[in-house]
mmCIF file of N, CA and C in Angstrom:
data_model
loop_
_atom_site.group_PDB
_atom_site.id
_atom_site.type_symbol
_atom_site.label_atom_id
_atom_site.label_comp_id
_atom_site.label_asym_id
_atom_site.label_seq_id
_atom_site.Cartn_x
_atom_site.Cartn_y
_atom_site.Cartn_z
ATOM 1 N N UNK P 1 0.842 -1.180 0.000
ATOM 2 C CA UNK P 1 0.000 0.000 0.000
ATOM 3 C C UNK P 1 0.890 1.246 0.000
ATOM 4 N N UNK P 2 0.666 2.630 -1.014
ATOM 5 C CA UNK P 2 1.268 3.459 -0.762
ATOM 6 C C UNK P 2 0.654 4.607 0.536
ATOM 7 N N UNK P 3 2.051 4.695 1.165
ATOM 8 C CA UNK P 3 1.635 5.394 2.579
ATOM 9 C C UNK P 3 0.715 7.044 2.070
ATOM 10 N N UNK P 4 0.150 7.191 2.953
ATOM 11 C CA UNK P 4 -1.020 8.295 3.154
ATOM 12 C C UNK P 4 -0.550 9.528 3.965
ATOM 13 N N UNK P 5 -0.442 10.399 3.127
ATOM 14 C CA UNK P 5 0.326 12.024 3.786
ATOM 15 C C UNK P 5 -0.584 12.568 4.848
ATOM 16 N N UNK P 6 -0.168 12.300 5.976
ATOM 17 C CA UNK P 6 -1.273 12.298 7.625
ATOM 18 C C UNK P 6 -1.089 13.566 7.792
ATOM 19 N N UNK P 7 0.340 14.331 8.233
ATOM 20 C CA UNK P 7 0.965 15.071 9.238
ATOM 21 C C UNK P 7 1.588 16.228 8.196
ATOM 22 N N UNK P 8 1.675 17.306 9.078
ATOM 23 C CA UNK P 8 2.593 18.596 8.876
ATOM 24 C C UNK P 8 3.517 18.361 10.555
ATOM 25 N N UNK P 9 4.768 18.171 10.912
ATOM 26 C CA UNK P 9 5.193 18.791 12.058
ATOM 27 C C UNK P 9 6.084 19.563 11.921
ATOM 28 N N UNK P 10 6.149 20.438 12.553
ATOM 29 C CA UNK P 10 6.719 21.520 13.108
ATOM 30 C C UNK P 10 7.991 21.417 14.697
ATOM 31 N N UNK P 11 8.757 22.095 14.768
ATOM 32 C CA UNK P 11 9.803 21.740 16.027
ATOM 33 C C UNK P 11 9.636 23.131 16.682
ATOM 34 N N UNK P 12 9.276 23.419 17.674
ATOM 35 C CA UNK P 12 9.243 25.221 18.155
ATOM 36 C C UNK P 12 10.357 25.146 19.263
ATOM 37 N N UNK P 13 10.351 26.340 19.460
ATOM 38 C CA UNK P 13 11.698 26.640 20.997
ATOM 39 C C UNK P 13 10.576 27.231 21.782
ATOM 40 N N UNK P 14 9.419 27.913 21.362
ATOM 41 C CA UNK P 14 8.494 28.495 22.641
ATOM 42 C C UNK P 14 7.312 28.338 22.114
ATOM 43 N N UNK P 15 6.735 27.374 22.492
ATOM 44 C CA UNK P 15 5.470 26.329 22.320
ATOM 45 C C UNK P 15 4.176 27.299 22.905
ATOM 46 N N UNK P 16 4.146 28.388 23.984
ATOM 47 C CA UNK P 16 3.137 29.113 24.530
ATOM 48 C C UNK P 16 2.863 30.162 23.130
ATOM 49 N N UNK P 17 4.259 30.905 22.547
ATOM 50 C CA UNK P 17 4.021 31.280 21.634
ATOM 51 C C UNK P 17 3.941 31.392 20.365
ATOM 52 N N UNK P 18 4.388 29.807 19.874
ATOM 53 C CA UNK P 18 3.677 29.270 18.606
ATOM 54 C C UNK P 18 2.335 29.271 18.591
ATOM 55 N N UNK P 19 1.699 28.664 20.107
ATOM 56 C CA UNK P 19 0.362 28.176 19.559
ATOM 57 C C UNK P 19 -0.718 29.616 19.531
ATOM 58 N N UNK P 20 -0.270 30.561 19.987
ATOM 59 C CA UNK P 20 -0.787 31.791 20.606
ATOM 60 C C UNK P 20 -0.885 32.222 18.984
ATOM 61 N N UNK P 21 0.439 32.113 18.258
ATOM 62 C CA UNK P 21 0.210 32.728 16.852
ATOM 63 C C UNK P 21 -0.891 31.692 16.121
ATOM 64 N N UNK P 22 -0.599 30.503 16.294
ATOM 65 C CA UNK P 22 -1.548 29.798 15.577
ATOM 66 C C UNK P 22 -3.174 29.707 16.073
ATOM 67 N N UNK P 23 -3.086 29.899 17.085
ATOM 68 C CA UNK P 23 -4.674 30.740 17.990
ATOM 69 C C UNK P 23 -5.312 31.722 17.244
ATOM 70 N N UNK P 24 -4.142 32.672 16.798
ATOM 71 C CA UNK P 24 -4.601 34.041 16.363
ATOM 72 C C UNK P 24 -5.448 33.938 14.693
ATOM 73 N N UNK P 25 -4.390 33.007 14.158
ATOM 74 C CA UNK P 25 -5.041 31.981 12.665
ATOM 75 C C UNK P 25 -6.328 31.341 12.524
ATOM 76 N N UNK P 26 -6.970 31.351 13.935
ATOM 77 C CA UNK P 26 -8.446 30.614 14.098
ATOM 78 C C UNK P 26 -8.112 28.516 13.964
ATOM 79 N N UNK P 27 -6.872 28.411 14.263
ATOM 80 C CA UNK P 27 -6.731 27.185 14.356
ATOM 81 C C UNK P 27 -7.351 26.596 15.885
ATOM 82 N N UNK P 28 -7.711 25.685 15.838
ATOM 83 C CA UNK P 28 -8.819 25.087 17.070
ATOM 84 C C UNK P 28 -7.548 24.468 18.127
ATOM 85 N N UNK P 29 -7.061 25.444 18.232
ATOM 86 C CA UNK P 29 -5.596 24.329 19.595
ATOM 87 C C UNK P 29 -6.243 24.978 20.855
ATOM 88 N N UNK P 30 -6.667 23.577 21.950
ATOM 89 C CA UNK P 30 -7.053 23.332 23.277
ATOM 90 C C UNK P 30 -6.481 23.965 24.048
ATOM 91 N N UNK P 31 -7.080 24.593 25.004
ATOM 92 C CA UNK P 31 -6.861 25.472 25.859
ATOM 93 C C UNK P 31 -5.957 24.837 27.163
ATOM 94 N N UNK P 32 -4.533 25.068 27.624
ATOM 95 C CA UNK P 32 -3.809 24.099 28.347
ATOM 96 C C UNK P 32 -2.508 23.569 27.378
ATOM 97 N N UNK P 33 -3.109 23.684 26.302
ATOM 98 C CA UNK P 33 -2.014 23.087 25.083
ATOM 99 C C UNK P 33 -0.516 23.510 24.880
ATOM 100 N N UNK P 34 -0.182 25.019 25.405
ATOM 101 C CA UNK P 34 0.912 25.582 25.611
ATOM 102 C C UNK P 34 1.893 24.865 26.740
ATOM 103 N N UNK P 35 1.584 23.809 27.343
ATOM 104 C CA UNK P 35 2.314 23.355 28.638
ATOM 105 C C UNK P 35 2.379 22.167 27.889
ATOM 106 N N UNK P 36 2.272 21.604 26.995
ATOM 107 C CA UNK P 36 2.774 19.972 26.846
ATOM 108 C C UNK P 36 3.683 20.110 25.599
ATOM 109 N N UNK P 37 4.683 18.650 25.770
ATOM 110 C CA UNK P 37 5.654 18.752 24.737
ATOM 111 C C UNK P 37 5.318 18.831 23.454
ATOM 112 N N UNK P 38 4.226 18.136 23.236
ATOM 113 C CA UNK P 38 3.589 17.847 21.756
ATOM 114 C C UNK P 38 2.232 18.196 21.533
ATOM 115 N N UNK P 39 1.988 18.977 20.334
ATOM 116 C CA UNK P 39 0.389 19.263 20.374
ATOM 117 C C UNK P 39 -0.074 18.501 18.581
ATOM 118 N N UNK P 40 -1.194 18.533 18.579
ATOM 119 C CA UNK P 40 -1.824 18.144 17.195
ATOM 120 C C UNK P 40 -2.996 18.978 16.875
ATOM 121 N N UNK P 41 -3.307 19.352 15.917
ATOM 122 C CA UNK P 41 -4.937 19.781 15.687
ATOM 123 C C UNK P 41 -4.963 19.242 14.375
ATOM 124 N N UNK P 42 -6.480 18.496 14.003
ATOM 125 C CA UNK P 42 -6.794 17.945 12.766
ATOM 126 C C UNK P 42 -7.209 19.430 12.135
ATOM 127 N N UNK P 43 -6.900 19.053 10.335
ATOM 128 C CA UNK P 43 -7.023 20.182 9.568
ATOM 129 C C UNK P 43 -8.181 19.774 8.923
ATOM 130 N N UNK P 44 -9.093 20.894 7.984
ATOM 131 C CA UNK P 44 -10.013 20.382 7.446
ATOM 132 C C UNK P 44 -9.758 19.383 6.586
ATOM 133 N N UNK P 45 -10.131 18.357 6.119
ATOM 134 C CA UNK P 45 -10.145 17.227 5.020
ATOM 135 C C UNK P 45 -8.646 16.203 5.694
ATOM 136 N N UNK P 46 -8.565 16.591 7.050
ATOM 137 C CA UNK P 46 -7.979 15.511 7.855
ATOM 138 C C UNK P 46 -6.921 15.374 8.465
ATOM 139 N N UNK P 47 -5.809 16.235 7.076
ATOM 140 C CA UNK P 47 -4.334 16.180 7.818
ATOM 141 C C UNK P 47 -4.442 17.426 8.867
ATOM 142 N N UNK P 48 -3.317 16.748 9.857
ATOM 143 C CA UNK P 48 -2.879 17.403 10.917
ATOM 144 C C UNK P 48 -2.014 18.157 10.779
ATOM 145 N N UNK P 49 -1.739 19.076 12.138
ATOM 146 C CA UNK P 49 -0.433 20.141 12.059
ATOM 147 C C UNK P 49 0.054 19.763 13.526
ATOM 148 N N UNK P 50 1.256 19.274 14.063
ATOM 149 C CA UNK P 50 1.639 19.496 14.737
ATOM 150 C C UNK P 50 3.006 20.035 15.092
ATOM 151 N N UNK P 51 3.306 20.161 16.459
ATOM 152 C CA UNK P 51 4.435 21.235 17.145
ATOM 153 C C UNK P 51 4.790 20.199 18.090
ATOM 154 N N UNK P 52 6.248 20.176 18.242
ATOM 155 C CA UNK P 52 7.147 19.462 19.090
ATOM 156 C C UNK P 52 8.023 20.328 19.373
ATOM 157 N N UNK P 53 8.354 20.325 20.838
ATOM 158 C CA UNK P 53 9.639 20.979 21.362
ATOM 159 C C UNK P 53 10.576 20.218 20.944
ATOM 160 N N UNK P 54 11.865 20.703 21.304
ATOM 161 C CA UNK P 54 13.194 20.617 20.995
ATOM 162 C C UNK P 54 13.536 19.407 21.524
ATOM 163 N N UNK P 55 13.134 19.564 23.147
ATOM 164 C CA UNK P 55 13.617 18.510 23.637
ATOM 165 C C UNK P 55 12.587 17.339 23.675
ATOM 166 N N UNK P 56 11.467 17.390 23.211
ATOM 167 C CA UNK P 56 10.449 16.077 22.919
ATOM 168 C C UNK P 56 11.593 15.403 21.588
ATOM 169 N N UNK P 57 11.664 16.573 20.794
ATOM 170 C CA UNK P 57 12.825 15.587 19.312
ATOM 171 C C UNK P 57 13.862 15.060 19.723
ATOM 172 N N UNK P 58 14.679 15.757 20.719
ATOM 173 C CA UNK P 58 15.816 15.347 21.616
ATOM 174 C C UNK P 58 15.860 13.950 22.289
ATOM 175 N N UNK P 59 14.389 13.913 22.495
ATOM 176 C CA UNK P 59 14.144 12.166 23.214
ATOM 177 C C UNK P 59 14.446 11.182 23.013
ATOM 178 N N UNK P 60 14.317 11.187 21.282
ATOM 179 C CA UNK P 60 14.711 10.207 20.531
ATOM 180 C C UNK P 60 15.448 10.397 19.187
ATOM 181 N N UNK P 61 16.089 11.400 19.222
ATOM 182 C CA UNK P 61 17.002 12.000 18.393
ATOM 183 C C UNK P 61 17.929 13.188 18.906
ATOM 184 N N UNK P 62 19.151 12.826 19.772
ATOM 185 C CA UNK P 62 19.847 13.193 20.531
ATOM 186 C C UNK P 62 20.656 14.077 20.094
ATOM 187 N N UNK P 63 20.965 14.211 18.854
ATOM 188 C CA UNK P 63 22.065 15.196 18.184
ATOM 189 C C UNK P 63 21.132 15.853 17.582
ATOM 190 N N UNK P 64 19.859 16.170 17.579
ATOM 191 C CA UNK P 64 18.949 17.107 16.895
ATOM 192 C C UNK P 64 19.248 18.621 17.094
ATOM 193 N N UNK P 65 19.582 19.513 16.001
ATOM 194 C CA UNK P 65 20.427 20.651 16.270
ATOM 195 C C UNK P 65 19.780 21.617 15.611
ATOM 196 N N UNK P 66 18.757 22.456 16.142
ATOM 197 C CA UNK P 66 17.541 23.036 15.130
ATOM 198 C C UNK P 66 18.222 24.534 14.520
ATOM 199 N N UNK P 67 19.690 24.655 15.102
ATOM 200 C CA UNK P 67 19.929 25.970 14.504
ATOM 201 C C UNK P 67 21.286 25.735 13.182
ATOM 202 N N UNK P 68 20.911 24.108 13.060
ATOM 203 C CA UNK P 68 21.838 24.037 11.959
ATOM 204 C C UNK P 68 21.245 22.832 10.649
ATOM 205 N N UNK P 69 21.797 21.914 11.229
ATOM 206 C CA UNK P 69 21.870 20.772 9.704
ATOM 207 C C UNK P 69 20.626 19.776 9.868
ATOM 208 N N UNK P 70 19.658 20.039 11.196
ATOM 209 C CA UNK P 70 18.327 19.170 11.238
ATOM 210 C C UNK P 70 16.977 20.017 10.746
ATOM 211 N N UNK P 71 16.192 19.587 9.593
ATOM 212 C CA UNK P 71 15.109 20.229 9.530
ATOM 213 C C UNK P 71 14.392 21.085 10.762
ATOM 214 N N UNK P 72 13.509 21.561 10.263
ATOM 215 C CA UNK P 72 12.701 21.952 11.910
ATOM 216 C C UNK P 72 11.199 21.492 11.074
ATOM 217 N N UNK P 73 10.963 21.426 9.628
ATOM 218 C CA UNK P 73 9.399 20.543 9.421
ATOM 219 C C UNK P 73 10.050 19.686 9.211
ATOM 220 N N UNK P 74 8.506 18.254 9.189
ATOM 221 C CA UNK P 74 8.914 17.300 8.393
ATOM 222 C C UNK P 74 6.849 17.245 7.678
ATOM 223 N N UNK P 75 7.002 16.157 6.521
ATOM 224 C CA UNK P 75 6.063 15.966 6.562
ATOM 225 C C UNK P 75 5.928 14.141 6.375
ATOM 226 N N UNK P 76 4.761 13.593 6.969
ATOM 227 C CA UNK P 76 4.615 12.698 8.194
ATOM 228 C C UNK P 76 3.576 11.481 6.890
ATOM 229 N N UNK P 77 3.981 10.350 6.872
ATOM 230 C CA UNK P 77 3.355 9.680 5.956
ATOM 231 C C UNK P 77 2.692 8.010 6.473
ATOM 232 N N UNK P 78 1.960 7.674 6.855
ATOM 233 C CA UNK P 78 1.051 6.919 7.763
ATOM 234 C C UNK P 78 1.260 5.562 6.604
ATOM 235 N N UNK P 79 2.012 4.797 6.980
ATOM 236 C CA UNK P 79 2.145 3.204 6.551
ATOM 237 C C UNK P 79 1.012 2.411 7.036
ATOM 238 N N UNK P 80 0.840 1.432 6.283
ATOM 239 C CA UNK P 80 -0.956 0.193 6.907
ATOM 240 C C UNK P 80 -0.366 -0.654 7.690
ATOM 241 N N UNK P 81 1.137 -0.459 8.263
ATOM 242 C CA UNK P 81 1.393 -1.196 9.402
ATOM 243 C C UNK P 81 2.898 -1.094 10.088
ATOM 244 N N UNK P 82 3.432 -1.473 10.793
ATOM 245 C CA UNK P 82 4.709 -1.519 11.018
ATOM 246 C C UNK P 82 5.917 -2.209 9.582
ATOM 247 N N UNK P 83 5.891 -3.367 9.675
ATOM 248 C CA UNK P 83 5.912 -3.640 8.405
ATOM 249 C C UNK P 83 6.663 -2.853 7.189
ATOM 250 N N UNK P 84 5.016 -2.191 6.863
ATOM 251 C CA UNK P 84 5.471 -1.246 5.986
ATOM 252 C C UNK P 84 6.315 0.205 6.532
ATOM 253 N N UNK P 85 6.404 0.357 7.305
ATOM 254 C CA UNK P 85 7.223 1.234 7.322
ATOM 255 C C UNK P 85 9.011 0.982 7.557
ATOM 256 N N UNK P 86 9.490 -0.388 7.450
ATOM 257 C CA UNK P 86 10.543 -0.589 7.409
ATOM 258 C C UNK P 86 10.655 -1.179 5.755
ATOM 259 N N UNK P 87 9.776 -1.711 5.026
ATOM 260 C CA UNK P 87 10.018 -1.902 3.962
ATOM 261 C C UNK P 87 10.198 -0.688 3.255
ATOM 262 N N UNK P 88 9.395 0.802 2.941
ATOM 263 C CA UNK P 88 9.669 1.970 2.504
ATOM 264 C C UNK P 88 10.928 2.894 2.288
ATOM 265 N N UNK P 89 11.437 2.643 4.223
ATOM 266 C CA UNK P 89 12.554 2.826 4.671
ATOM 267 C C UNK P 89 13.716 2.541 4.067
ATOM 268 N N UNK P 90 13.716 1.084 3.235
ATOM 269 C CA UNK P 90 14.449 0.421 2.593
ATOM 270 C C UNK P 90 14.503 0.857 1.521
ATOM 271 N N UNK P 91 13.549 0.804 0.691
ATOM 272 C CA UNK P 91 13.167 1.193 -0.392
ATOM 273 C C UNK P 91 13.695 2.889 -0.955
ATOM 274 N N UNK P 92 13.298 3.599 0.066
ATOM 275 C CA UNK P 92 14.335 4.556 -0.336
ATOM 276 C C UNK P 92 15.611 5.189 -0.006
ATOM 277 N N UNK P 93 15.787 4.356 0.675
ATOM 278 C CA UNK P 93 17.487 4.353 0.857
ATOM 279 C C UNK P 93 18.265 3.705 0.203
ATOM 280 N N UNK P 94 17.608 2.904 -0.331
ATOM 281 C CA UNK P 94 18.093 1.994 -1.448
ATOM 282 C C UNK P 94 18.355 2.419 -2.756
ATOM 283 N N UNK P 95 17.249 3.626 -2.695
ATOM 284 C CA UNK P 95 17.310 3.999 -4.207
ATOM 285 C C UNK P 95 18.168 5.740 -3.686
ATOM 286 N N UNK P 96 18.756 5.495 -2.893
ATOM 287 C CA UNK P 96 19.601 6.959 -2.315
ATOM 288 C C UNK P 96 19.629 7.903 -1.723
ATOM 289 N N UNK P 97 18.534 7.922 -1.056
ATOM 290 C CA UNK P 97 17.544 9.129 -0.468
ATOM 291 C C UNK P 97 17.989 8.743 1.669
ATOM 292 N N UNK P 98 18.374 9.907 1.982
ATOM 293 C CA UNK P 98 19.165 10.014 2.737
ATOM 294 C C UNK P 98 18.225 9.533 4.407
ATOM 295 N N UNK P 99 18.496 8.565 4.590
ATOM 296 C CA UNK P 99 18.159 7.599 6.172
ATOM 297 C C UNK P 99 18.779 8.474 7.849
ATOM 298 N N UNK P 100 17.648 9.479 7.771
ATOM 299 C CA UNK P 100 17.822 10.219 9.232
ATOM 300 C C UNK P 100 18.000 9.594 10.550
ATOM 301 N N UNK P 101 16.939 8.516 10.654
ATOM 302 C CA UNK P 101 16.805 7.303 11.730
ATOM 303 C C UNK P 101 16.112 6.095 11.376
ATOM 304 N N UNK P 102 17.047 5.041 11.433
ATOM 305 C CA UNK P 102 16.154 3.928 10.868
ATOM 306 C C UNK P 102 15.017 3.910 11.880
ATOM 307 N N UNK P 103 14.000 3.017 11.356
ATOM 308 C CA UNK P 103 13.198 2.238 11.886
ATOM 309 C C UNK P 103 13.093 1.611 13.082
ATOM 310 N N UNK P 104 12.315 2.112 14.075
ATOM 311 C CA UNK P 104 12.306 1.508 15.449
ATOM 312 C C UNK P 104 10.857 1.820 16.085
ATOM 313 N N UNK P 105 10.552 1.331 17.315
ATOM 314 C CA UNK P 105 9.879 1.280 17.826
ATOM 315 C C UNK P 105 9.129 2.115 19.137
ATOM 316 N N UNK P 106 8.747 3.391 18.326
ATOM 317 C CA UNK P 106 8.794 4.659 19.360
ATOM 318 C C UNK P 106 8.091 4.740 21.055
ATOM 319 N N UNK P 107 8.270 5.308 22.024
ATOM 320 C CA UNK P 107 7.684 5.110 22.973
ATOM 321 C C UNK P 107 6.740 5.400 23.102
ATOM 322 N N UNK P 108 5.867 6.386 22.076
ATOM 323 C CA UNK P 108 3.859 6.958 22.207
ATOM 324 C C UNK P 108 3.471 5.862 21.133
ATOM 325 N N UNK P 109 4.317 4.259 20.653
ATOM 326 C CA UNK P 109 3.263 3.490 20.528
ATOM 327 C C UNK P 109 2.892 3.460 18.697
ATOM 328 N N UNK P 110 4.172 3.852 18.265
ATOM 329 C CA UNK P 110 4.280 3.396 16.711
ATOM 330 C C UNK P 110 5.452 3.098 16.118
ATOM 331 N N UNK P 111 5.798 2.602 15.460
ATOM 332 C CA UNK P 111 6.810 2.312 14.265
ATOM 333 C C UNK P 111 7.139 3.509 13.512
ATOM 334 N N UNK P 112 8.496 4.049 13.617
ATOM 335 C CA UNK P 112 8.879 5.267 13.014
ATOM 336 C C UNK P 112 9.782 5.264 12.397
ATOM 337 N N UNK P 113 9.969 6.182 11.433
ATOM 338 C CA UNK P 113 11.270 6.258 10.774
ATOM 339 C C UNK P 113 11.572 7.910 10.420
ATOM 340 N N UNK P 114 12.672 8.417 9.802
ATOM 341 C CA UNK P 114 13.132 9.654 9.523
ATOM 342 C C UNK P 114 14.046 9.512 8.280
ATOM 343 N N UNK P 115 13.300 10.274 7.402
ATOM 344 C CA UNK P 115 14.509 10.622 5.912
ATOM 345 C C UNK P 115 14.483 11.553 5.760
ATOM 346 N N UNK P 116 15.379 12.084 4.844
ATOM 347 C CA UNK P 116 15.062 13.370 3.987
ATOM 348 C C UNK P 116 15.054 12.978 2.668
ATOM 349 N N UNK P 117 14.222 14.131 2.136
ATOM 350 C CA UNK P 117 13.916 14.129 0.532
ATOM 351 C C UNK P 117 15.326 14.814 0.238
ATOM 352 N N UNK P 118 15.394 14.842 -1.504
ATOM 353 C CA UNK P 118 16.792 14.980 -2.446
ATOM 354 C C UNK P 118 16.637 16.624 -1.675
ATOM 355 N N UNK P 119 16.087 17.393 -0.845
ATOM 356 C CA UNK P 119 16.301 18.977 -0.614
ATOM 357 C C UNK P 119 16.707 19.079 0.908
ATOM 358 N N UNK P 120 16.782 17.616 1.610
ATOM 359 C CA UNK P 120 17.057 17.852 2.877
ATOM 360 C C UNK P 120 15.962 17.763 3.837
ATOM 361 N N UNK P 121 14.691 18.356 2.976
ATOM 362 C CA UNK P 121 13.636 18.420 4.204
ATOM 363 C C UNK P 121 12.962 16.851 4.609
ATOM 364 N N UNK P 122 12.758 16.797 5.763
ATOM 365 C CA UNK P 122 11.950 15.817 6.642
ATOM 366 C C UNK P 122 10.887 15.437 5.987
ATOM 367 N N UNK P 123 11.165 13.908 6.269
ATOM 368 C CA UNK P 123 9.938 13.283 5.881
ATOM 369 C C UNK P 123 10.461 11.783 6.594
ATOM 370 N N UNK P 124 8.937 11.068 7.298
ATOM 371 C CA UNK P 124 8.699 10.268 8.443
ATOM 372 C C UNK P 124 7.651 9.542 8.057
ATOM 373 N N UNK P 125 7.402 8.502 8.337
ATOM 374 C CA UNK P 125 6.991 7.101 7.878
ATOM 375 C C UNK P 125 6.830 6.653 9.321
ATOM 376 N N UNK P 126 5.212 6.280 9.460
ATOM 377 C CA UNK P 126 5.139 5.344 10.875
ATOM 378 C C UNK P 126 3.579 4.734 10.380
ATOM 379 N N UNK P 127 3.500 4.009 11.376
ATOM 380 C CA UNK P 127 2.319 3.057 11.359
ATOM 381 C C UNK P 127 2.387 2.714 12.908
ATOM 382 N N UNK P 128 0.845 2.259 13.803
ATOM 383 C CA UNK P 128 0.345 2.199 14.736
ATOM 384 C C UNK P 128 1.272 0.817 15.136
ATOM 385 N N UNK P 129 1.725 0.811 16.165
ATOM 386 C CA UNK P 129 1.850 -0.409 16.586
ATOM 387 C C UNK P 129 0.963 -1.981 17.425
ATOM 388 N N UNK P 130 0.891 -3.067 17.129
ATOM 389 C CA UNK P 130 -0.011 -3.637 17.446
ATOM 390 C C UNK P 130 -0.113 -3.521 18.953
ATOM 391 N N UNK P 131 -1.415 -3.327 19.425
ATOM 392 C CA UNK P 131 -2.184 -3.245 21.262
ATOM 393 C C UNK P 131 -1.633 -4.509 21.853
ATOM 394 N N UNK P 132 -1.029 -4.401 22.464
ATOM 395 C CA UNK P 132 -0.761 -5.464 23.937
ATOM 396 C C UNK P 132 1.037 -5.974 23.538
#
């Protein structure tokens, strides 16, 4: 199956006043939302936008360096399973396209990965991981 373009994310350094600008845009972000590492709001016709701090990316990408050689978007592509998101992974690294973080098994409970396209920018591949 070809993966399904879910996500916009974003990386901020001051999360009270990203979302405050994106408040001001008439985007629907929950009130409280400025205090957590990670936020989401669905867009009309489905895809999302979300914002991650520095150090939420830091969690699991330790040399993440937002004032130099690491994107700060990516955009986010929903595989029909774990699976597929290590076969993709392959697939375009294979064909040359540059492998940010292989494939592993994230701690909020999906299968992830990190590339960049031929311009550098982010792009991520995950699928839900199976319950129990």
């Amino acid at each position: 199956m070809t993966p399904q373009f879910d996500l916009v994310g974003t990386v901020v350094t001051d999360m009270a006043r990203t979302l405050d600008f994106y408040r001001r845009l008439g985007l629907p972000i929950p009130p409280g939302a400025e205090t957590e590492p990670h936020v989401e709001v669905a867009l009309p016709g489905g895809v999302r936008l979300a914002w991650d701090t520095v150090e939420t990316i830091r969690s699991f990408h330790p040399g993440f360096d937002p004032s130099g050689g690491n994107s700060r978007m990516s955009l986010a592509f929903r595989c029909a399973d774990p699976a597929e998101v290590d076969r993709w992974y392959a697939e375009l690294t294979a064909a040359g396209h540059h492998g940010e973080l292989p494939p592993w098994d994230a701690f909020w409970g999906q299968r992830y990965a990190v590339l960049h396209d031929p311009d550098g920018n982010g792009v991520d591949l995950f699928a839900p991981l199976p319950a129990g």
